[in-house]
mmCIF file of C-alpha atoms and ligand atoms in Angstrom:
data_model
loop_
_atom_site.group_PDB
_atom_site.id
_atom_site.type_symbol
_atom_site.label_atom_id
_atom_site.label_comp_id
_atom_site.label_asym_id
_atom_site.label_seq_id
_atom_site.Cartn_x
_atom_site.Cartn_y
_atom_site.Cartn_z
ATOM 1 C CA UNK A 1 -27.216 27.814 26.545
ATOM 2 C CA UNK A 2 -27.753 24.399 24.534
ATOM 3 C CA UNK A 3 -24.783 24.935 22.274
ATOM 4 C CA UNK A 4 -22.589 26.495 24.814
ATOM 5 C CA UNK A 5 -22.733 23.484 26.933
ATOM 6 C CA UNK A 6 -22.354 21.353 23.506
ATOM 7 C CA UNK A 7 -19.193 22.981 23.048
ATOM 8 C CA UNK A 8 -17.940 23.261 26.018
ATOM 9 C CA UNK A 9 -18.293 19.415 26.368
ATOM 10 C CA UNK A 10 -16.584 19.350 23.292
ATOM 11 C CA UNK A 11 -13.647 20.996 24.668
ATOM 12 C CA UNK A 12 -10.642 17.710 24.336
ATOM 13 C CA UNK A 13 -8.110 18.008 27.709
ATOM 14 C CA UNK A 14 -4.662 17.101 26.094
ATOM 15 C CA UNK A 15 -3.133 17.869 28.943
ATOM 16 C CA UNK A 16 -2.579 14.513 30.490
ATOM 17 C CA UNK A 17 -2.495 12.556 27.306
ATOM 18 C CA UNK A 18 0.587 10.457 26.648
ATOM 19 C CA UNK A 19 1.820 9.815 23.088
ATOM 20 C CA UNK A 20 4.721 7.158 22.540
ATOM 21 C CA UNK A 21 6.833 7.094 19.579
ATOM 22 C CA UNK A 22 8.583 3.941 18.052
ATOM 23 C CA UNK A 23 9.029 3.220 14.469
ATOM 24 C CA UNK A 24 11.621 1.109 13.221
ATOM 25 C CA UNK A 25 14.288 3.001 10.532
ATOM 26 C CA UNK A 26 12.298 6.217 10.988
ATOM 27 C CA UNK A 27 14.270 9.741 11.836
ATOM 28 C CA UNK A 28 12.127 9.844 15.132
ATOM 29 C CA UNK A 29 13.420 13.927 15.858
ATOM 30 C CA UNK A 30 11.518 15.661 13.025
ATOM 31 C CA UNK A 31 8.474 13.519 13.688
ATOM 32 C CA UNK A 32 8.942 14.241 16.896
ATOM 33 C CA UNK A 33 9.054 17.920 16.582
ATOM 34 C CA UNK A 34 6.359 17.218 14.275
ATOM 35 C CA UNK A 35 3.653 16.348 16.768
ATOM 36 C CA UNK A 36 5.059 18.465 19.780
ATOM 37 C CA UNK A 37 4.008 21.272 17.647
ATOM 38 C CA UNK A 38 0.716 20.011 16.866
ATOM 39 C CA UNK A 39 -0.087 18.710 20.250
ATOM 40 C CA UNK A 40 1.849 21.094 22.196
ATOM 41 C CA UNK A 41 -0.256 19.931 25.382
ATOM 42 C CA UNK A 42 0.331 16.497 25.149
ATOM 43 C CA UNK A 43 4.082 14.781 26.130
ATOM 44 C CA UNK A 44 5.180 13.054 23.523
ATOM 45 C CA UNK A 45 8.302 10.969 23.813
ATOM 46 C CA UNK A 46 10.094 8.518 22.100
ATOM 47 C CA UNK A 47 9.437 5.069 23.468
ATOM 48 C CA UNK A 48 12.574 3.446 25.667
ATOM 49 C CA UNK A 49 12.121 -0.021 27.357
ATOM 50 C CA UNK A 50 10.778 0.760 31.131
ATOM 51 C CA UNK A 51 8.958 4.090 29.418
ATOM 52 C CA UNK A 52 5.630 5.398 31.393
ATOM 53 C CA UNK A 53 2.276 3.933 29.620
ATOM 54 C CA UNK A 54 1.286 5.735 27.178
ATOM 55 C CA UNK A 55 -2.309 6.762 25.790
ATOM 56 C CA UNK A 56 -1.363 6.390 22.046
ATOM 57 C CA UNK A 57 1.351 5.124 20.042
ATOM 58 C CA UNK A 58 3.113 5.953 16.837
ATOM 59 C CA UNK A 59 3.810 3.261 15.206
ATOM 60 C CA UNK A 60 6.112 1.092 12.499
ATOM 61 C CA UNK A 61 7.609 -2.380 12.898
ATOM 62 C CA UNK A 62 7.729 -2.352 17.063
ATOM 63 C CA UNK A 63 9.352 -5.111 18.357
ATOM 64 C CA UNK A 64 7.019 -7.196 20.551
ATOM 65 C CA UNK A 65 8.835 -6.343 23.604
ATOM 66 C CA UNK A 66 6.915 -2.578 23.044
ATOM 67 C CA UNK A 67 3.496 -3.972 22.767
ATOM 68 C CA UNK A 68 4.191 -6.569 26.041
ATOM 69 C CA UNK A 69 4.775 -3.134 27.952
ATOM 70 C CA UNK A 70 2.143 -0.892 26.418
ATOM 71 C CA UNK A 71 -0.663 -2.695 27.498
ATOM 72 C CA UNK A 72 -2.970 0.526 28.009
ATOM 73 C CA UNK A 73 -3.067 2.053 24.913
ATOM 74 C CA UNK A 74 -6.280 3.066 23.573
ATOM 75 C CA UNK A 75 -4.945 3.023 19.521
ATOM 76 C CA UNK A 76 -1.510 2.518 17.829
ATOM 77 C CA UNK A 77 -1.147 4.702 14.737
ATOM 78 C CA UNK A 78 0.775 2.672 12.262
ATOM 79 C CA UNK A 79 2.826 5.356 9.677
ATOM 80 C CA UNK A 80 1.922 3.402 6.490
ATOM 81 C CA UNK A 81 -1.528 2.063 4.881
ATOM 82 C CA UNK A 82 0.081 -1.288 5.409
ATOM 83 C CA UNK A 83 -0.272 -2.830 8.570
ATOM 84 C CA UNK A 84 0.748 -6.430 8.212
ATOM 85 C CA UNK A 85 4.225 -6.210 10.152
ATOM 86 C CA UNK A 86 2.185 -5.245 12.981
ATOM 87 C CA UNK A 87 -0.876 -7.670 12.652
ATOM 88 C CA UNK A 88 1.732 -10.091 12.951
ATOM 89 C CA UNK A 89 2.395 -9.679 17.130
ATOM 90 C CA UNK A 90 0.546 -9.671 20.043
ATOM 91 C CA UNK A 91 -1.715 -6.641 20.714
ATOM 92 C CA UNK A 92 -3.264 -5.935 23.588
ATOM 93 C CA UNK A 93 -7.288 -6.584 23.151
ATOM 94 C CA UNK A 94 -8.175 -3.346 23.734
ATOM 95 C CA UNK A 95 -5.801 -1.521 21.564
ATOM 96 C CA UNK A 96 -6.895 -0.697 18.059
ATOM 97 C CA UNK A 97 -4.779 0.207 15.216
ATOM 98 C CA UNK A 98 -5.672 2.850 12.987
ATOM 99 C CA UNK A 99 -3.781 2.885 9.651
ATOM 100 C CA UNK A 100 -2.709 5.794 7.195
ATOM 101 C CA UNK A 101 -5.738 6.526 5.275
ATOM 102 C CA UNK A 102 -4.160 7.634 2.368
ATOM 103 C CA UNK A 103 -2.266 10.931 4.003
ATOM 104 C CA UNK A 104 -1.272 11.829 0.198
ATOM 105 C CA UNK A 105 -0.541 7.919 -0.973
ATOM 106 C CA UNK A 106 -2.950 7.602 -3.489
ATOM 107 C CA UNK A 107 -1.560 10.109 -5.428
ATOM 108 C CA UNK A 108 1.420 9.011 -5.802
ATOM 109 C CA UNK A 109 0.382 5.540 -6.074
ATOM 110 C CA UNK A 110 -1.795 6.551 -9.368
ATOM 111 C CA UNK A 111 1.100 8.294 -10.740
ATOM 112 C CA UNK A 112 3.528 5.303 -10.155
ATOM 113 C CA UNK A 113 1.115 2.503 -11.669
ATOM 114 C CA UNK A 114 0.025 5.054 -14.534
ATOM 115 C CA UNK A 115 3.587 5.256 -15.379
ATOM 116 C CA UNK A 116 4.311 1.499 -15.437
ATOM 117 C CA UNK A 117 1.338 1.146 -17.425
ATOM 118 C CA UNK A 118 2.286 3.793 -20.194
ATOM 119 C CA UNK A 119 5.751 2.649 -20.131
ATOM 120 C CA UNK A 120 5.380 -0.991 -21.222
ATOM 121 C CA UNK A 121 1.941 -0.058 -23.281
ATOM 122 C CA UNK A 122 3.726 3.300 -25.245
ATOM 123 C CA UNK A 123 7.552 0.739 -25.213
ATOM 124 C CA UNK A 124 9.306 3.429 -23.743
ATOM 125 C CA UNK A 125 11.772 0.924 -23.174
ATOM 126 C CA UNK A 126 12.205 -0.221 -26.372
ATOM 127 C CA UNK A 127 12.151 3.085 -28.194
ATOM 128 C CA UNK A 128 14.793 4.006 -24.746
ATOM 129 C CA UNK A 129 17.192 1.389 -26.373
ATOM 130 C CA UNK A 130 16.413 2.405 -29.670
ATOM 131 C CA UNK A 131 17.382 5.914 -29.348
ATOM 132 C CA UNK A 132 20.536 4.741 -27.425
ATOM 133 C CA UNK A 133 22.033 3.120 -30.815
ATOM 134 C CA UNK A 134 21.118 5.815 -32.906
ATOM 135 C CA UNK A 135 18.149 3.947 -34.252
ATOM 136 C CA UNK A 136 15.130 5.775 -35.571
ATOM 137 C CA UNK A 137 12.319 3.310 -36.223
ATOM 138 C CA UNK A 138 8.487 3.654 -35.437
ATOM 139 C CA UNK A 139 6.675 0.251 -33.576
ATOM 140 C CA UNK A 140 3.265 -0.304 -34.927
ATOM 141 C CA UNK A 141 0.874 1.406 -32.294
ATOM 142 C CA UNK A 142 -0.844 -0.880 -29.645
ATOM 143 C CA UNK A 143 -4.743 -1.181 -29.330
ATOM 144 C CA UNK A 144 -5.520 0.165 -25.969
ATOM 145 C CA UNK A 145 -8.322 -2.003 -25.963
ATOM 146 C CA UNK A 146 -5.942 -5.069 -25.903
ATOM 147 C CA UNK A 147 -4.385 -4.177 -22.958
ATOM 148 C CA UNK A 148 -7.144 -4.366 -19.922
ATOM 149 C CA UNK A 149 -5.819 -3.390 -16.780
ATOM 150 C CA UNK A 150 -7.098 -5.241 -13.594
ATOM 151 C CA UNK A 151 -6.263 -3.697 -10.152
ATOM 152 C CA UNK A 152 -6.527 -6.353 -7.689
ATOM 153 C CA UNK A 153 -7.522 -3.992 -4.313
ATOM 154 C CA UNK A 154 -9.713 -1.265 -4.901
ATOM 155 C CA UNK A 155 -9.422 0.272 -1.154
ATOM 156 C CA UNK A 156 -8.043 3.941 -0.564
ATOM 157 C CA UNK A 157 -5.344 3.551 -3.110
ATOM 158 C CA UNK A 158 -7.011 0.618 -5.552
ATOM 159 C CA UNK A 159 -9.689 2.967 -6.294
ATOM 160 C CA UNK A 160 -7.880 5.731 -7.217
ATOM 161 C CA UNK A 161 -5.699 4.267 -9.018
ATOM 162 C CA UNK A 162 -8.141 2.506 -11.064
ATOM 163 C CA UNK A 163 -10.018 5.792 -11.801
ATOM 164 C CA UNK A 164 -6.773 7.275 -13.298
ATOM 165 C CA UNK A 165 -5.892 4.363 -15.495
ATOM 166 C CA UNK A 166 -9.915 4.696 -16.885
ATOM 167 C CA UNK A 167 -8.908 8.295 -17.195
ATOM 168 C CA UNK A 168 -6.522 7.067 -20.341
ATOM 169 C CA UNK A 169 -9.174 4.980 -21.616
ATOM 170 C CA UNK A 170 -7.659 1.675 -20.538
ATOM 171 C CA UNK A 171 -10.330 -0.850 -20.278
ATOM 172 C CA UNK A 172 -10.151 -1.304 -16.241
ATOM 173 C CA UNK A 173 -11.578 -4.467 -13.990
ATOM 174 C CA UNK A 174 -11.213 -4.325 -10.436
ATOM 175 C CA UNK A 175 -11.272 -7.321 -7.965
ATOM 176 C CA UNK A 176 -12.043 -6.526 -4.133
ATOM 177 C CA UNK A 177 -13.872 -8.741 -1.189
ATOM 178 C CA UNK A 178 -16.851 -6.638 -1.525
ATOM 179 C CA UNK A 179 -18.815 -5.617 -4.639
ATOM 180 C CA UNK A 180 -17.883 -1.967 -5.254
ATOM 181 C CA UNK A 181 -19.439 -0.072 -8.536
ATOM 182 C CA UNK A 182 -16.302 2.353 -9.671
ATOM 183 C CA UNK A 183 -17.066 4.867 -12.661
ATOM 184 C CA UNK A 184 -16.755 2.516 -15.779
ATOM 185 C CA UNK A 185 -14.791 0.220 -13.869
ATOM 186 C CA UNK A 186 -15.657 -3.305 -14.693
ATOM 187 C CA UNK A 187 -16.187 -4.897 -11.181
ATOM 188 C CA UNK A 188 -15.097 -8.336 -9.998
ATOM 189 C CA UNK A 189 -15.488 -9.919 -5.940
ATOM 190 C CA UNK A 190 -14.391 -12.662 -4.247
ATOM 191 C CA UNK A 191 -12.810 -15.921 -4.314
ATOM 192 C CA UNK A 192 -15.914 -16.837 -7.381
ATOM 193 C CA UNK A 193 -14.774 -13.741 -9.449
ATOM 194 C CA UNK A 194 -11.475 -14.139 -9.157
ATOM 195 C CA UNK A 195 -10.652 -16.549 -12.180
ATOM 196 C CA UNK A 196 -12.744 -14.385 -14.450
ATOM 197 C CA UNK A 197 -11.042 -11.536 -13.565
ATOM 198 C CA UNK A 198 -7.422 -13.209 -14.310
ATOM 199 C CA UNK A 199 -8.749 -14.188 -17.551
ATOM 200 C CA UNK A 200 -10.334 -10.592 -18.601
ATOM 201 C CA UNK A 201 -6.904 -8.916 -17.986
ATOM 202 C CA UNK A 202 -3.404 -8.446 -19.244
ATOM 203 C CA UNK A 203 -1.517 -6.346 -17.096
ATOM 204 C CA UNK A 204 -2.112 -7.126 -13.289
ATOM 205 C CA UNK A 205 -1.731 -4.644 -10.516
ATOM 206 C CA UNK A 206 -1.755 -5.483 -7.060
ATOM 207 C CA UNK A 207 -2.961 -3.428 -3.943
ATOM 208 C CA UNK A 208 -3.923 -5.852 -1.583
ATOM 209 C CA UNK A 209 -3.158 -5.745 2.248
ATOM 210 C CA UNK A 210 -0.912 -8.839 2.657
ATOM 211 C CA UNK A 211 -2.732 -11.178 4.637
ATOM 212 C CA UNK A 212 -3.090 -15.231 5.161
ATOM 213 C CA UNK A 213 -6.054 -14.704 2.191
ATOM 214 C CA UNK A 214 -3.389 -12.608 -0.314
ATOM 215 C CA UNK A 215 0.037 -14.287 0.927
ATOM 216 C CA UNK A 216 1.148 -15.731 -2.741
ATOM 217 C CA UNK A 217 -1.769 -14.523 -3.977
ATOM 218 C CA UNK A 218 0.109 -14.057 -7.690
ATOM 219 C CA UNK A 219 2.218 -17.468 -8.502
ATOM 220 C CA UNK A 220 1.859 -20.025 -11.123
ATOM 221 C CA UNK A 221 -2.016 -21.457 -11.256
ATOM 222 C CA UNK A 222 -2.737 -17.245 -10.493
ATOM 223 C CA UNK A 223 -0.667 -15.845 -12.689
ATOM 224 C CA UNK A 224 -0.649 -18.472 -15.904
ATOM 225 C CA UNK A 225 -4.352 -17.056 -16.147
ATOM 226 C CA UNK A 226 -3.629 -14.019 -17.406
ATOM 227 C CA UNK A 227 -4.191 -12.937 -21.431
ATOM 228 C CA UNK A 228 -1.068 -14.152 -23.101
ATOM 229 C CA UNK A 229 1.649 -11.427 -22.958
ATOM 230 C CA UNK A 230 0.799 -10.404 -19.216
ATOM 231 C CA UNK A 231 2.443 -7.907 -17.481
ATOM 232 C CA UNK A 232 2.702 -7.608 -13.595
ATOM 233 C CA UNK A 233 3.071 -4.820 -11.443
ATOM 234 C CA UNK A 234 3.489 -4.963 -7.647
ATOM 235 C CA UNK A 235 2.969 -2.159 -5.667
ATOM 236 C CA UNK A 236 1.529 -3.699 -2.511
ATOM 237 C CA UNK A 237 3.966 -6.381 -0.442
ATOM 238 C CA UNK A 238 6.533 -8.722 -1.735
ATOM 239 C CA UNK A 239 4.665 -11.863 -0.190
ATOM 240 C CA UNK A 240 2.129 -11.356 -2.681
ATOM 241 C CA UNK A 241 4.245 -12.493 -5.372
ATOM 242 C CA UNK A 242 5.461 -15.903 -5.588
ATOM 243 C CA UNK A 243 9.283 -15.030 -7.060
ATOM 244 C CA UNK A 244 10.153 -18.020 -8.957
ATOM 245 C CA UNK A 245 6.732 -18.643 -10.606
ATOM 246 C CA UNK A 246 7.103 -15.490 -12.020
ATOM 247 C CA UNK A 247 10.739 -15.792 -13.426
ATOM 248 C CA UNK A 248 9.395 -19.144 -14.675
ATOM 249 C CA UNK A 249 6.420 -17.026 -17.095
ATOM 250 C CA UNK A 250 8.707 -14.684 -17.978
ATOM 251 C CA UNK A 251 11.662 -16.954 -19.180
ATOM 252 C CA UNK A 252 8.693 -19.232 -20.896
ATOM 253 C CA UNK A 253 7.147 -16.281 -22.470
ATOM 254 C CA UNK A 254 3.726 -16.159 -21.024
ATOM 255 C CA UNK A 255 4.306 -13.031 -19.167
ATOM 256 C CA UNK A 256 6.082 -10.174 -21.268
ATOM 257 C CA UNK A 257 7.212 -8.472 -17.848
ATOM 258 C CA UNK A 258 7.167 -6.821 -14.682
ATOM 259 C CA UNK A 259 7.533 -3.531 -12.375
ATOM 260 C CA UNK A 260 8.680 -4.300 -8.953
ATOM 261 C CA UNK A 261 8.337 -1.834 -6.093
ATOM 262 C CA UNK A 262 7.909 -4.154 -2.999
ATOM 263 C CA UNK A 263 10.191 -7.705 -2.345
ATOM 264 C CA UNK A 264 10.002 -10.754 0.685
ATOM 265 C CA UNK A 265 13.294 -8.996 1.627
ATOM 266 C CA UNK A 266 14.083 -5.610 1.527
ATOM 267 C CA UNK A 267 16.783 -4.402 0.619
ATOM 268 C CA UNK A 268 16.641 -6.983 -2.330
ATOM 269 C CA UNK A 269 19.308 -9.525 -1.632
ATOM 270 C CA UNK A 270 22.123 -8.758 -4.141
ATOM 271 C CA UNK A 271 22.310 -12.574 -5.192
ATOM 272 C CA UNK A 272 18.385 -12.484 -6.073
ATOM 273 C CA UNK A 273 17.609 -13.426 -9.920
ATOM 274 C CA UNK A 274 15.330 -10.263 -10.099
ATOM 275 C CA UNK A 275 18.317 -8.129 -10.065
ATOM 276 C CA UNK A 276 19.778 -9.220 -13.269
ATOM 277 C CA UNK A 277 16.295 -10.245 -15.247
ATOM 278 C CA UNK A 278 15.877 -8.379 -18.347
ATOM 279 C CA UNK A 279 12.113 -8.485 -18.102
ATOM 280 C CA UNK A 280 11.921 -6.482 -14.811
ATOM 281 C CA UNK A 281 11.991 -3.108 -13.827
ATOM 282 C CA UNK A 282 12.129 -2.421 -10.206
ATOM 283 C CA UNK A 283 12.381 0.267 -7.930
ATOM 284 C CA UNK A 284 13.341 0.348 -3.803
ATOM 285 C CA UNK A 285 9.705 0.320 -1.977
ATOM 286 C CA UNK A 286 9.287 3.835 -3.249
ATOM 287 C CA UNK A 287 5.785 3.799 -5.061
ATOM 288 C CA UNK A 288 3.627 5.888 -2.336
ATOM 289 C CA UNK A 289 6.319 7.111 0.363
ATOM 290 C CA UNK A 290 4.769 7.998 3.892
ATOM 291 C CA UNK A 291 4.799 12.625 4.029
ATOM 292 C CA UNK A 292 5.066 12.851 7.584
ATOM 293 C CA UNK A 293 3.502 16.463 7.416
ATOM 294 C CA UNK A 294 -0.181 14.904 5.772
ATOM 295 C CA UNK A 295 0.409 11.660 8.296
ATOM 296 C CA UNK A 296 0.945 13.815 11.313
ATOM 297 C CA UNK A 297 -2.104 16.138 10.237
ATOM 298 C CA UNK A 298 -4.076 13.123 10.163
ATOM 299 C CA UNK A 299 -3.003 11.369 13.319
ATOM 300 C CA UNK A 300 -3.341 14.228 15.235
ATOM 301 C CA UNK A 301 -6.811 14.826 13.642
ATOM 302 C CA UNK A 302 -7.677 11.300 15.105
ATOM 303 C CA UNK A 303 -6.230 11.431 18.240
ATOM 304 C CA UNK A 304 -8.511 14.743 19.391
ATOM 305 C CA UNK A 305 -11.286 12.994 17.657
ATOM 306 C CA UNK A 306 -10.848 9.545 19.745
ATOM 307 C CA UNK A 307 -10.430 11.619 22.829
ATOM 308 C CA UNK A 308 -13.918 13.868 21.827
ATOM 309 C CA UNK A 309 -15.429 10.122 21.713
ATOM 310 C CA UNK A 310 -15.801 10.587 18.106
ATOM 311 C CA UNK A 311 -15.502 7.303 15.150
ATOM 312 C CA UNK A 312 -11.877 8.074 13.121
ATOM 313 C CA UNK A 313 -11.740 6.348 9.707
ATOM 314 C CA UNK A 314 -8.774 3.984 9.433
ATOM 315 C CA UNK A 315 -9.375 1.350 12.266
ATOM 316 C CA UNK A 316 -8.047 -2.112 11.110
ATOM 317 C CA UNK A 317 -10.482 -4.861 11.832
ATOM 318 C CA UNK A 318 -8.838 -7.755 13.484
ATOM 319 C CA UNK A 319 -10.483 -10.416 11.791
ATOM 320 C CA UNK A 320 -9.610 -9.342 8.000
ATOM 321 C CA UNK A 321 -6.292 -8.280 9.228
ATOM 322 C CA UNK A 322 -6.406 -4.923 7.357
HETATM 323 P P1 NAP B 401 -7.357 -0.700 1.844
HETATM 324 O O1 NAP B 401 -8.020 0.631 1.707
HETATM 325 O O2 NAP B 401 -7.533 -1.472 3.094
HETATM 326 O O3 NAP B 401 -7.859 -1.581 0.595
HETATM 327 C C1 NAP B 401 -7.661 -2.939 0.521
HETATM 328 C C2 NAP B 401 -8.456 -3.503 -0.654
HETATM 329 O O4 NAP B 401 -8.124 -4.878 -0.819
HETATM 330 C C3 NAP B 401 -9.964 -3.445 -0.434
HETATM 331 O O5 NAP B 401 -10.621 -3.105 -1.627
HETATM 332 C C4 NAP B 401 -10.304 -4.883 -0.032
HETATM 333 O O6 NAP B 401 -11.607 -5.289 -0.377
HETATM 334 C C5 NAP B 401 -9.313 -5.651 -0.868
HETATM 335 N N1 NAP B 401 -9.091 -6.993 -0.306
HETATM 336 C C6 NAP B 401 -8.554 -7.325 0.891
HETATM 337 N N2 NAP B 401 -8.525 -8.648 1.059
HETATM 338 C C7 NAP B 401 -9.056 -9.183 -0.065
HETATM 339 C C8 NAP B 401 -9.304 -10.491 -0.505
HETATM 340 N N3 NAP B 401 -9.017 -11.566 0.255
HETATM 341 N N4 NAP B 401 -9.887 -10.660 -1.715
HETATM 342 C C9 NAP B 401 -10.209 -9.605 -2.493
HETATM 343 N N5 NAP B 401 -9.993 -8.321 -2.132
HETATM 344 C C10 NAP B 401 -9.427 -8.120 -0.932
HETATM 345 O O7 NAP B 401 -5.784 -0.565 1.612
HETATM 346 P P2 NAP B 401 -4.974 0.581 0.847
HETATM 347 O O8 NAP B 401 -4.824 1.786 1.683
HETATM 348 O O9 NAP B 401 -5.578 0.754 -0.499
HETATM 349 O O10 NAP B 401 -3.532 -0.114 0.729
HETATM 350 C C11 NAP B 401 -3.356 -1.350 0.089
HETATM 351 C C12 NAP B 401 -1.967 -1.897 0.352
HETATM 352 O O11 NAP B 401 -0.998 -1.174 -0.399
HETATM 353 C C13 NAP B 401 -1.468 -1.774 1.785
HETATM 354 O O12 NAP B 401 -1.984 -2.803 2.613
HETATM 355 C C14 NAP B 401 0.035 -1.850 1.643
HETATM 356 O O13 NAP B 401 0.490 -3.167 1.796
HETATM 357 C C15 NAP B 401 0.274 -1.389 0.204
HETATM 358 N N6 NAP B 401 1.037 -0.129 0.153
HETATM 359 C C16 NAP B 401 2.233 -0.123 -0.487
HETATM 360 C C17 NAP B 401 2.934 1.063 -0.579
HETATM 361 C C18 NAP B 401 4.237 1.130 -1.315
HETATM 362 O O14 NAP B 401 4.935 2.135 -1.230
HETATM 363 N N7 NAP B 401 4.604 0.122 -2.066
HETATM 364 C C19 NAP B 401 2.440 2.236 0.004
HETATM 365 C C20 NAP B 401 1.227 2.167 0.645
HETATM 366 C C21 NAP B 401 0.522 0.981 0.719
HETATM 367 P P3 NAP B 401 -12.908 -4.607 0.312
HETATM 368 O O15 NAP B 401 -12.933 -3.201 -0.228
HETATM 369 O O16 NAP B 401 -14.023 -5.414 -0.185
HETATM 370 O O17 NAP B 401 -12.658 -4.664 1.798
HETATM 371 C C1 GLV B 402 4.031 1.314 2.671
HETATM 372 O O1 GLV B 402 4.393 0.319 2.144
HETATM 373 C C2 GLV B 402 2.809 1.437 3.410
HETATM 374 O O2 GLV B 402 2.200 0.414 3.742
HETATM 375 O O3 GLV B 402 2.410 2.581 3.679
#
């Protein structure tokens, strides 16, 4: 009799929960369909000014108007890891927001930074331009060991992809707010670290949240302390990245290059200097895309769980902003 009455009070009424959907340049009908036919209890709508209140919220970009109105949701569930677009408006103090908790990111994420790594350490590019002339000539090999990697960020997506870079024997430091201990992953914290970190790497990675503490994070003082030849790769948010100070290390030859994935604006502006600089590869946002089918799994996973009073991994904390 224990455990029957266990379960049964385990038992989650979806019935009368209300799910609102509003993301910003998102095909809404196939998530849509998506969660219908994982929640097929619930009434899940797409959100319209006026809409009922809702219990939950699917989330990217909302305008502020949609978070004035909802002011009885128990959680938004933002559809990427990144949640500084919506730290930036008014929530309601109640309201949490849960993030993607990696939903099949870091995956791709490791593949991505492993590939911008290889490429500039193995000059792809160079033997790429090589092969287009017709020219067959060998480049000395590099050391490995004089290319350390540092991964600024070693959260869902930081950690993994530092363990995959150690995985090809790159030397690997890590820099995060707390002190984490990583495999053979040479660990660096805080605002005290954070010089000595610069200085014990040559090709920088970012995976911070953007937040007032990361905004610019990599410009001129930041970046200048980096082992001569530097290479930067930003996978994380475009205010991260201070644009001219690092079009001013490239030109002066401090930094030997870059791999974009994330800009301030987006689309790129076609008059921006990045488009046309010889030193930087770039590619549109596309590093670790959102796969609605994991992000729907998970969402739903959390929603039953909130409603069975249960703790769901994910939850933003206000204060850090991520
Ligand atoms: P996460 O799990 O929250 O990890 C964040 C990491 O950053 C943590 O290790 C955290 O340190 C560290 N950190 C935060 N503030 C810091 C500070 N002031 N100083 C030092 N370390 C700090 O986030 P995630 O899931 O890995 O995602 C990271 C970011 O990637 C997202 O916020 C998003 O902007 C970006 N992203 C980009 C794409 C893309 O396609 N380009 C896709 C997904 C995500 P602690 O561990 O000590 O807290
Ligand atoms: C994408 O940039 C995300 O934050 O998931």
């Amino acid at each position: 009799p224990g455990h029957r009455s266990c379960r049964v009070d385990q038992v989650v009424n979806l019935m009368s929960v209300n799910i609102t959907f509003c993301c910003a340049d998102t095909q809404s009908e196939s998530w849509l369909t998506g969660l219908r036919a994982a929640l097929p209890q619930a009434s899940i709508e797409s959100w319209v000014p006026g809409a009922k209140p809702a219990d939950y919220a699917v989330v990217w970009a909302p305008p502020q108007s949609f978070l004035d109105e909802q002011t009885q949701l128990k959680a938004v569930f933002n559809i990427g890891a990144g949640v500084d677009a919506l730290m930036k408006l008014r929530l309601p103090i109640h309201t949490k927001v849960v993030r993607l908790d990696d939903a099949g990111m870091s995956v791709q994420m490791a593949e991505y930074v492993c590939h911008a790594v290889i490429r500039h350490f193995r000059e792809f590019d160079g033997y790429a331009a090589d092969m287009a002339q017709g020219i067959w000539s060998f480049r000395k090999p590099r050391i490995r060991s004089d290319f350390p990697v540092g991964v600024m960020g070693l959260g869902v997506l930081g950690e993994r992809v530092a363990k995959a870079l150690a995985s090809f024997d790159f030397p690997v430091n890590g820099w995060s707010r707390s002190v984490k201990a990583i495999g053979t992953v040479r660990g660096f914290s805080g605002e005290a670290q954070f010089d000595e970190f610069l200085a014990a790497t040559r090709i920088l990675v970012c995976l911070l949240p953007l937040t007032p503490d990361t905004r610019n994070i990599m410009r001129l003082e930041t970046l200048g302390k980096l082992l001569p030849g530097g290479y930067v790769i930003n996978v994380a948010r475009g205010a991260h990245l201070v644009d001219e100070d690092l079009v001013h290390l490239l030109d002066g030859g401090h930094l030997s290059g870059a791999t974009l994935d994330v800009f301030r604006t987006e689309p790129l502006p076609s008059e921006h200097p990045f488009w046309r600089h010889p030193k930087i590869t770039m590619t549109p946002h596309t590093s670790a895309r959102t796969l609605r089918d994991e992000s729907i799994a998970q969402i739903v996973g959390k929603i039953v769980a909130m409603e069975r009073g249960e703790p769901v991994a994910g939850i933003v904390d206000p204060v850090r902003g991520y």
